[in-house]
Short mmCIF file of C-alpha atoms in Angstrom, two decimals:
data_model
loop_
_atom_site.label_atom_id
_atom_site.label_comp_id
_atom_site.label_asym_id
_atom_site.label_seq_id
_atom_site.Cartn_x
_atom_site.Cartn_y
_atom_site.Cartn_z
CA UNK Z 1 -45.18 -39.53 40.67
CA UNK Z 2 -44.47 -42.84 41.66
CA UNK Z 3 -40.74 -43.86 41.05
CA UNK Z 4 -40.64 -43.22 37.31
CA UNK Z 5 -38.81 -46.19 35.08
CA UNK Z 6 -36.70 -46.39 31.97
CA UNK Z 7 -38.34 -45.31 28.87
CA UNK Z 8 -39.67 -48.64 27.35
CA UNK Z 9 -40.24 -47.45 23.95
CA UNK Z 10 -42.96 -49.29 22.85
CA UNK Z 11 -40.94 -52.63 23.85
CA UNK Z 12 -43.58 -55.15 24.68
CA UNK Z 13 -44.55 -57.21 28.09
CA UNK Z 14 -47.60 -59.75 29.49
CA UNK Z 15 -50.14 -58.99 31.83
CA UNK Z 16 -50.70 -61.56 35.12
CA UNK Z 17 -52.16 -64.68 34.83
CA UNK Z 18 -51.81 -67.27 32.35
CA UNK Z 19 -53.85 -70.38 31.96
CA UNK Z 20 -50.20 -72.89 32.71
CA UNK Z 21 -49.97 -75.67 35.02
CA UNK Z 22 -45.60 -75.80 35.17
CA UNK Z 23 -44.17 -73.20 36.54
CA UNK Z 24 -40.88 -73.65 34.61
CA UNK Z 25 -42.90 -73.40 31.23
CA UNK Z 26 -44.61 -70.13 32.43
CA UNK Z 27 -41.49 -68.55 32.96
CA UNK Z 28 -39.58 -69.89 30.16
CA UNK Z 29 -42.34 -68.32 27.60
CA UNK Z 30 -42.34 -65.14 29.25
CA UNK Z 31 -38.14 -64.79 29.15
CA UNK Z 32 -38.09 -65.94 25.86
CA UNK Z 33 -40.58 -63.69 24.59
CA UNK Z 34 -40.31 -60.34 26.68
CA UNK Z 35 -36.42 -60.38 27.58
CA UNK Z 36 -36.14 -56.55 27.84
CA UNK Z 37 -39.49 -55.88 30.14
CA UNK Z 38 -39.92 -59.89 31.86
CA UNK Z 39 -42.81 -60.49 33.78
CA UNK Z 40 -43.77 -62.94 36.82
CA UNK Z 41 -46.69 -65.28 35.65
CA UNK Z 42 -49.42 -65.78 37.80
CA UNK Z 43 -50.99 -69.59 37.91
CA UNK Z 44 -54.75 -69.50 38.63
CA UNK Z 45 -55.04 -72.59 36.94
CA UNK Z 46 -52.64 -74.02 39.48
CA UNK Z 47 -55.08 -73.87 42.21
CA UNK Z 48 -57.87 -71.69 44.18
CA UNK Z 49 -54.74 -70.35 46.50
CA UNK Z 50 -53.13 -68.87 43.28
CA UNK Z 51 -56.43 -66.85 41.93
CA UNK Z 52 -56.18 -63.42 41.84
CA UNK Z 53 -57.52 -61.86 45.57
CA UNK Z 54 -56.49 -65.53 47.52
CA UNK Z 55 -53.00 -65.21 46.32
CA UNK Z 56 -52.53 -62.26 48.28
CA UNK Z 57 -54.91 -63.21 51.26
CA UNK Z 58 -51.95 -65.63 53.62
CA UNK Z 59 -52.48 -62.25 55.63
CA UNK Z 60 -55.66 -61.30 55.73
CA UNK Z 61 -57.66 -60.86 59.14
CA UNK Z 62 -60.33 -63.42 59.91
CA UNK Z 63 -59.33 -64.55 56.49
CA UNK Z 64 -61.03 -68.49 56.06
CA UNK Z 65 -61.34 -70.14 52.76
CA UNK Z 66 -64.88 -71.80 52.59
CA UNK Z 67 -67.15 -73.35 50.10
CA UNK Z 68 -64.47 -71.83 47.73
CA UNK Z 69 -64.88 -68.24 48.78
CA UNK Z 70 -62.92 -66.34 51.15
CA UNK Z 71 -64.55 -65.12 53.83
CA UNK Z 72 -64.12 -63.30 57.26
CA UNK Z 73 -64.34 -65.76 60.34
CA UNK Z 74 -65.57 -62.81 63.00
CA UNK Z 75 -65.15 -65.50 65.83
CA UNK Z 76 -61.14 -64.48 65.73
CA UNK Z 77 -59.66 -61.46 67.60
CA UNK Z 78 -59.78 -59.35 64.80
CA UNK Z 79 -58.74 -56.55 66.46
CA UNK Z 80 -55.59 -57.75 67.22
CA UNK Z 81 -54.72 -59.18 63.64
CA UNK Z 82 -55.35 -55.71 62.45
CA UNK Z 83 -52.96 -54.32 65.12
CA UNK Z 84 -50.10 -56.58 63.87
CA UNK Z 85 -50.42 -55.15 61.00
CA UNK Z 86 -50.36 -51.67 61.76
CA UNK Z 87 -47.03 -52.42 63.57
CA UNK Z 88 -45.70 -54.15 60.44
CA UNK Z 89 -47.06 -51.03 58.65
CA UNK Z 90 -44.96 -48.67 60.66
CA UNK Z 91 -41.72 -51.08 61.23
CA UNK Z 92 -41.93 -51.22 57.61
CA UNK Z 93 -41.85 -55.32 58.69
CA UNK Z 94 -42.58 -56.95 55.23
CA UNK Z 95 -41.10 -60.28 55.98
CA UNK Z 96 -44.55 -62.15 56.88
CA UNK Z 97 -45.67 -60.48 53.98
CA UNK Z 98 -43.72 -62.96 51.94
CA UNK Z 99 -45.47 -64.58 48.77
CA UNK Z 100 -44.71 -68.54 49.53
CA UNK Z 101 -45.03 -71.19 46.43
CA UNK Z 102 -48.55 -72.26 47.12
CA UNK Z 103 -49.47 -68.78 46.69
CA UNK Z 104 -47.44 -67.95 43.87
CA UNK Z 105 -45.52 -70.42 42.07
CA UNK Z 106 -44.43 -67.99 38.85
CA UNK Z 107 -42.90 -65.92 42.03
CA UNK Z 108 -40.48 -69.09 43.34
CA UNK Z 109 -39.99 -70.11 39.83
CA UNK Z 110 -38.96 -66.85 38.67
CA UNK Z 111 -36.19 -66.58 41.58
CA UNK Z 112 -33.71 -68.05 40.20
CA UNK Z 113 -33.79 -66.83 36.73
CA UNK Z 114 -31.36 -64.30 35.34
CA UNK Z 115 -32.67 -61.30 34.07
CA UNK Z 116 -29.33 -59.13 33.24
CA UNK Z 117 -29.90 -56.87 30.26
CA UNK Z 118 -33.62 -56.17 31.21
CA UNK Z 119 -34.95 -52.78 31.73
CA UNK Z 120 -36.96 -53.75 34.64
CA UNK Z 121 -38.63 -56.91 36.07
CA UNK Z 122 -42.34 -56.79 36.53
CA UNK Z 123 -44.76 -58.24 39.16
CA UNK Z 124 -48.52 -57.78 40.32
CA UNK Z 125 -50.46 -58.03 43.54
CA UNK Z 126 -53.75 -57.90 43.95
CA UNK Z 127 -55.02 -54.25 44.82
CA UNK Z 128 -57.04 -53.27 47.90
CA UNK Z 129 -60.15 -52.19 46.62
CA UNK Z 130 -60.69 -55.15 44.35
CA UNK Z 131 -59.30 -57.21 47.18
CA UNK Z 132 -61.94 -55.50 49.82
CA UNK Z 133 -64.51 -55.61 47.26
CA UNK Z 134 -64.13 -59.64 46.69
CA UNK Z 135 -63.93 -60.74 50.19
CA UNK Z 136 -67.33 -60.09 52.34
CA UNK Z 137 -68.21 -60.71 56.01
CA UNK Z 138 -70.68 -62.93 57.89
CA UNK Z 139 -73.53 -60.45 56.52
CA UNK Z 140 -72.31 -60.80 52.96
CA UNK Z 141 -71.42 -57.31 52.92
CA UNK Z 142 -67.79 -56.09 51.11
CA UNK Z 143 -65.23 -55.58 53.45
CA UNK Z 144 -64.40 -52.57 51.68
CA UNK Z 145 -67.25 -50.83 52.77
CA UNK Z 146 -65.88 -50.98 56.40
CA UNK Z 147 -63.57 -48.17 57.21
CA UNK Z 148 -61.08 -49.95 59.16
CA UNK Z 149 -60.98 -53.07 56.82
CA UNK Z 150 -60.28 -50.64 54.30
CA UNK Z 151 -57.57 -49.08 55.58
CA UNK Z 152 -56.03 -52.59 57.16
CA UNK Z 153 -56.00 -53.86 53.47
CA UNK Z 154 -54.22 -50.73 52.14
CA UNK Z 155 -51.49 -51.21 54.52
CA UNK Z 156 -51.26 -54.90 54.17
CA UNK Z 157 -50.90 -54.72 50.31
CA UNK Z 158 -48.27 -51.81 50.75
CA UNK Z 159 -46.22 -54.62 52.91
CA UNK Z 160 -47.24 -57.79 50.53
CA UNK Z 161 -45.61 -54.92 47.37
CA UNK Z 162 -42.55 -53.90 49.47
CA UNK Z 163 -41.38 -57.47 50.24
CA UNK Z 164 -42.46 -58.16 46.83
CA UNK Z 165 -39.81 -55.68 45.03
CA UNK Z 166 -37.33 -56.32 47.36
CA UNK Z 167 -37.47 -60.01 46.52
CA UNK Z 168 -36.94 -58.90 43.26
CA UNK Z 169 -34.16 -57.10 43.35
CA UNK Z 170 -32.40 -59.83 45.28
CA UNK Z 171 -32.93 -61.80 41.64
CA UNK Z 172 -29.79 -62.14 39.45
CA UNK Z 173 -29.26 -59.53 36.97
CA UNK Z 174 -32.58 -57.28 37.79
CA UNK Z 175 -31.66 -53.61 38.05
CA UNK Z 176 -35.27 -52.49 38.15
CA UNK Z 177 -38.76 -53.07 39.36
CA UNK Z 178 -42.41 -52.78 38.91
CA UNK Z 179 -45.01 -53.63 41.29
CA UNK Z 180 -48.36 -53.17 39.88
CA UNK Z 181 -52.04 -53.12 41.40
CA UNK Z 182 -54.05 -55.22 39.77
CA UNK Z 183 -57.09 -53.66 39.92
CA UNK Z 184 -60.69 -54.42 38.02
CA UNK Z 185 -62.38 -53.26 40.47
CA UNK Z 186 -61.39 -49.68 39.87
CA UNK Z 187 -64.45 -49.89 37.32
CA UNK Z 188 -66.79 -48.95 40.44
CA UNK Z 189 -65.42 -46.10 40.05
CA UNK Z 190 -67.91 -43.58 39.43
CA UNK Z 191 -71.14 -46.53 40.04
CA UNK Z 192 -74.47 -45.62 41.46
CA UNK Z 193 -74.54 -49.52 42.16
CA UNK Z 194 -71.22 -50.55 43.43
CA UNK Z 195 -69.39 -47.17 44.56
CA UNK Z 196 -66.31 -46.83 45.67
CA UNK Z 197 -65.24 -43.71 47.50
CA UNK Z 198 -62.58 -42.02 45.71
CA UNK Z 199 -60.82 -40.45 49.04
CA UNK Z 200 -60.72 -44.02 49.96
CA UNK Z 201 -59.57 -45.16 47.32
CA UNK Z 202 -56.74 -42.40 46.94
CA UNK Z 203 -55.59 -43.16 51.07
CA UNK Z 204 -55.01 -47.02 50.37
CA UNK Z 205 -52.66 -45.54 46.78
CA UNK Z 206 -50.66 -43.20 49.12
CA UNK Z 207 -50.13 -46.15 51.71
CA UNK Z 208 -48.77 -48.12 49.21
CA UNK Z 209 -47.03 -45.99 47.35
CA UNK Z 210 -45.11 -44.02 50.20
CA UNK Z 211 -43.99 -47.81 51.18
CA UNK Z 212 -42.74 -49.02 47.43
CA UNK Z 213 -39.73 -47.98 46.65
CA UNK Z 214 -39.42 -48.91 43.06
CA UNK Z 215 -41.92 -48.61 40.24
CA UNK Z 216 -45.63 -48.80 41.14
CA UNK Z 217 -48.44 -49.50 38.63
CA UNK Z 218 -52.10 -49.81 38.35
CA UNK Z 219 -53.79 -52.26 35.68
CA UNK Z 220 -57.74 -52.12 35.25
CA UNK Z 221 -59.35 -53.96 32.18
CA UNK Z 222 -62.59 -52.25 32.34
CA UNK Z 223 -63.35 -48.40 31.72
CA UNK Z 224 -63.15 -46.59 34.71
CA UNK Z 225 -62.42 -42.45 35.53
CA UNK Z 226 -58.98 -42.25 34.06
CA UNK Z 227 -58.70 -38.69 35.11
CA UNK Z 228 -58.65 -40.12 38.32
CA UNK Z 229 -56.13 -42.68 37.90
CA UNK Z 230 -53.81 -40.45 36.14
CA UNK Z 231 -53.92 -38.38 39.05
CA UNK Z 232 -52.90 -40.89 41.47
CA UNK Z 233 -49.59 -40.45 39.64
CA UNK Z 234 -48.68 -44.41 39.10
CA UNK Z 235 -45.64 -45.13 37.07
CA UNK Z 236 -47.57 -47.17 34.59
CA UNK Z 237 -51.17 -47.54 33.60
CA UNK Z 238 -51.97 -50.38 32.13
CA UNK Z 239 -55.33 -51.10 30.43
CA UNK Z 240 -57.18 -52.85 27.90
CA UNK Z 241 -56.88 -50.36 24.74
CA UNK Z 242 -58.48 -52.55 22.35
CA UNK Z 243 -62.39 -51.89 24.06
CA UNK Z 244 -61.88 -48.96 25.73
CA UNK Z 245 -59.39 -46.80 24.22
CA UNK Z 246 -62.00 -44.02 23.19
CA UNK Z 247 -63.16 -43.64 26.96
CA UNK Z 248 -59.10 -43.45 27.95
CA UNK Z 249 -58.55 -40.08 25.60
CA UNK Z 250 -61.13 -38.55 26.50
CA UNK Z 251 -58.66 -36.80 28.61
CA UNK Z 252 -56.23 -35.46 26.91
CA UNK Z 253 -54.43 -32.62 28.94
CA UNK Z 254 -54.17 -35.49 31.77
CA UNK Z 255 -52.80 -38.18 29.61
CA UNK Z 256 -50.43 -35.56 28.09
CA UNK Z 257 -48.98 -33.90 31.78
CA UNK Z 258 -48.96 -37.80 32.30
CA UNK Z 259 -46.43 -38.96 29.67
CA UNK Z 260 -44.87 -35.63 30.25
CA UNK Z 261 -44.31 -36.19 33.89
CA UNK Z 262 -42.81 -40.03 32.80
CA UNK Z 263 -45.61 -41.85 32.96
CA UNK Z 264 -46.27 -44.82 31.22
CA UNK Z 265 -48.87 -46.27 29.21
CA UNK Z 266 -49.02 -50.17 29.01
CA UNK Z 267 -51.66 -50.06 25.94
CA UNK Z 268 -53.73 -53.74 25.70
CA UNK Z 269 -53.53 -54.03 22.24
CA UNK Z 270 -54.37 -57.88 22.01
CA UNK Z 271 -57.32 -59.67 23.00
CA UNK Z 272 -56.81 -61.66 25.62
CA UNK Z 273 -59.79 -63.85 25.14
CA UNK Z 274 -58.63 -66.88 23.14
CA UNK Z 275 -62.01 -66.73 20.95
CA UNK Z 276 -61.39 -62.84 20.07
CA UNK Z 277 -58.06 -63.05 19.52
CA UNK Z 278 -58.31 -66.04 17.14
CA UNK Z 279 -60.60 -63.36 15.27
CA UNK Z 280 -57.91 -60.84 14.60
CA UNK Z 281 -54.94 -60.96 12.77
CA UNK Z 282 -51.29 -58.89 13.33
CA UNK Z 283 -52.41 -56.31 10.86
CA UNK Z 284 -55.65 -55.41 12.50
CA UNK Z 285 -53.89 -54.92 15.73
CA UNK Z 286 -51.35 -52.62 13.99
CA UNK Z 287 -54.32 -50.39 13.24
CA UNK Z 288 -55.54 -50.14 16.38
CA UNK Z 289 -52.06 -48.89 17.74
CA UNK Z 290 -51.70 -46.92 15.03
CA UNK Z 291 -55.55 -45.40 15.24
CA UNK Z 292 -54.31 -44.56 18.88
CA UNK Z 293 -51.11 -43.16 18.27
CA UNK Z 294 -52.99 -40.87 15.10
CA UNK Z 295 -55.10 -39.33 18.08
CA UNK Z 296 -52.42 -39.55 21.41
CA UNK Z 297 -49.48 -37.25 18.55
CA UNK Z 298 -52.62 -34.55 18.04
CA UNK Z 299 -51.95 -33.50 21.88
CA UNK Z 300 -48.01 -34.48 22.60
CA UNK Z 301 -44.90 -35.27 20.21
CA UNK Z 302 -44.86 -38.89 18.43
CA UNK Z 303 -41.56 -39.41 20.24
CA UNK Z 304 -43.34 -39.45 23.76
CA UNK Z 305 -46.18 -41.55 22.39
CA UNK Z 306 -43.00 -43.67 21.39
CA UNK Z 307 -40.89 -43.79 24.40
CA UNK Z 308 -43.81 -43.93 26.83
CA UNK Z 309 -45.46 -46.99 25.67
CA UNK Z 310 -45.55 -50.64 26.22
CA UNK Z 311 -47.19 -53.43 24.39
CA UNK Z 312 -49.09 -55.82 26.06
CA UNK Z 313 -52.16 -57.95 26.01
CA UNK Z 314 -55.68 -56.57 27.11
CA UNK Z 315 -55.05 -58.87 30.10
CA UNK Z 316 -54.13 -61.54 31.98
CA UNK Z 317 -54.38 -64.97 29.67
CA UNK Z 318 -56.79 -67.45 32.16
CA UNK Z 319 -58.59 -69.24 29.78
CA UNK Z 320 -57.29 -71.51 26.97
CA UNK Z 321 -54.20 -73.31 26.61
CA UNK Z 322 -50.79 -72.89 27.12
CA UNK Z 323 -50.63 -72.60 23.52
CA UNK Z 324 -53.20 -70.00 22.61
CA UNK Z 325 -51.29 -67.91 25.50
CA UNK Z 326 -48.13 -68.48 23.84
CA UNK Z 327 -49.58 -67.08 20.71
CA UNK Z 328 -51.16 -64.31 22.07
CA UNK Z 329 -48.14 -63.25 23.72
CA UNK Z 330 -45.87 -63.63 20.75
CA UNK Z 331 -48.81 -61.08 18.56
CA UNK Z 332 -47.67 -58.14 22.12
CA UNK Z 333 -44.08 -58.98 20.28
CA UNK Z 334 -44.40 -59.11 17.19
CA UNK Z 335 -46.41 -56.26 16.93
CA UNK Z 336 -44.00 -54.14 19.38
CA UNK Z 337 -40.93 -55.03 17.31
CA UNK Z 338 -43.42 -53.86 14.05
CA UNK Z 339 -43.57 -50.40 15.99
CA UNK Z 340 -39.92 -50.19 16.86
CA UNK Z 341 -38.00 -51.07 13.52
CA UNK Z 342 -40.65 -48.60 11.61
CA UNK Z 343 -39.74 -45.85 14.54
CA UNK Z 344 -36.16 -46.46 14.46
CA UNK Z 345 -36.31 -46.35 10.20
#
């Protein structure tokens, strides 16, 4: 397994993006709200540079914005921007790698924060197979689908995540990290009409992961084959429990050897989506932990279910306002702090 973390029992923590403008607000929110378990925000609304896949791209080969889209300029020596990066790769060189403020303004915000008396600090990067699967070339084809692009991006992610928790632990007071793939493309998975191959998928993981130091994560909002993903051995798996929580146990023995091994289990008990969320109330979301929890204690002990979770939203909080995030962050706490005093009683 990835390096495992500190049992979060059932403390509660944000996912990504959030639909702010201000950096310093972002972060504030977040500190004040998840102290133990602190995220760094990502600012889509910001600008294109700080979407997800383009705020991870200041590295890419070929990489030109155009129209909006990123796309691969093959009038460039390729070749040889791929070759830097295999050096970087094995010099373990992560310090072009560095995220910069008009890439990721949470990340520069965050750095001079104190975060003494949390269990870890948590950030995301994009992860290579949603990245290769976003970005095409001059025949609008996925990158991904070229075998050398796809290993180039696994290595260049495993460098953007190694200079990403070593940032981290240069913050004040952070005696932990978490670096976690954001990944919704993991959903082709499995797809007759998007596949993704699965040994591909697994070599780009062990890149990254034999490069990361710290904790190392995968978050995936859609359904996708969990069996898999469990076997990848992440630290955390994070995932949006409140649609697809029936298609996650499905596996039971896996998500048991899982939690067993130290695994955790970020569970996306709140909608996200401003509209759905303004639909459900604290009490409805208890349910659907609890509904979880009824079926996760048939196949291990309550305490694991317990000290292996996290509470978060289904996802990261684009759309809305500041506001409606704020709220549906504050439902993650107030429902993990439901779960804890009841567990502790």
């Amino acid at each position: 397994m990835s390096s495992p973390l500190p049992p979060p029992d059932s403390r509660a923590t944000g996912i990504g993006a959030l639909p702010h403008t201000d950096p310093r607000q972002a972060c504030d929110e977040v500190i004040s709200l998840f102290p133990e378990i602190p995220y760094v925000p990502t600012l889509p609304n910001r600008g294109l540079l700080e979407t997800i896949v383009f705020n991870d791209s200041s590295r890419l080969p070929g990489g030109v914005v155009r129209d909006g889209k990123l796309r691969i300029d093959s009038t460039r020596d390729l070749a040889a921007e791929m070759e830097q990066i295999y050096l970087d790769f094995m010099e373990q060189n992560t310090a072009p790698y560095a995220f910069s403020p008009e890439y990721y303004s949470g990340f520069s915000e965050m750095a001079g924060r104190d975060f003494s008396g949390s269990l870890f600090l948590k950030a995301q990067v994009t992860g290579p197979v949603t990245f290769g699967m976003q970005v095409v070339d001059e025949n609008r084809r996925p990158i991904y689908y070229d075998d050398q692009f796809a290993d180039v991006l696994g290595k260049m992610i495993a460098l953007r995540a190694r200079w990403c928790e070593q940032a981290m632990n240069r913050f004040s007071g952070v005696t932990g990290t978490l670096v976690v793939l954001n990944e919704p493309y993991f959903a082709s998975l499995g797809s007759s009409v998007v596949p993704v191959s699965r040994d591909s998928v697994a070599a780009g993981w062990h890149d990254i992961a034999g490069m990361v130091e710290g904790g190392l994560g995968i978050h995936c909002c859609s359904n996708t084959d969990w069996e898999f993903v469990m076997s990848l051995s992440p630290s955390l798996i994070s995932f949006d429990a409140y649609t697809v929580a029936r298609e996650f146990l499905l596996y039971p023995d896996d998500l048991a050897g899982y939690l067993e091994g130290g695994g955790i289990i970020a569970w996306g008990i709140v909608p996200s989506q401003p509209d759905l969320f303004r639909e459900s109330t604290d009490e409805q979301l208890y349910r659907v932990f609890t509904g979880i929890g009824d079926q996760v204690t048939g196949f291990c002990s309550p305490e694991l279910f317990y000290r292996q979770s996290i509470i978060t939203p289904t996802c990261g909080i684009q759309s809305g306002d500041a506001e409606t995030a704020f709220r549906i962050m504050q439902a993650a706490r107030t429902l993990s702090l439901r779960i804890r005093e009841e567990y502790s009683g």
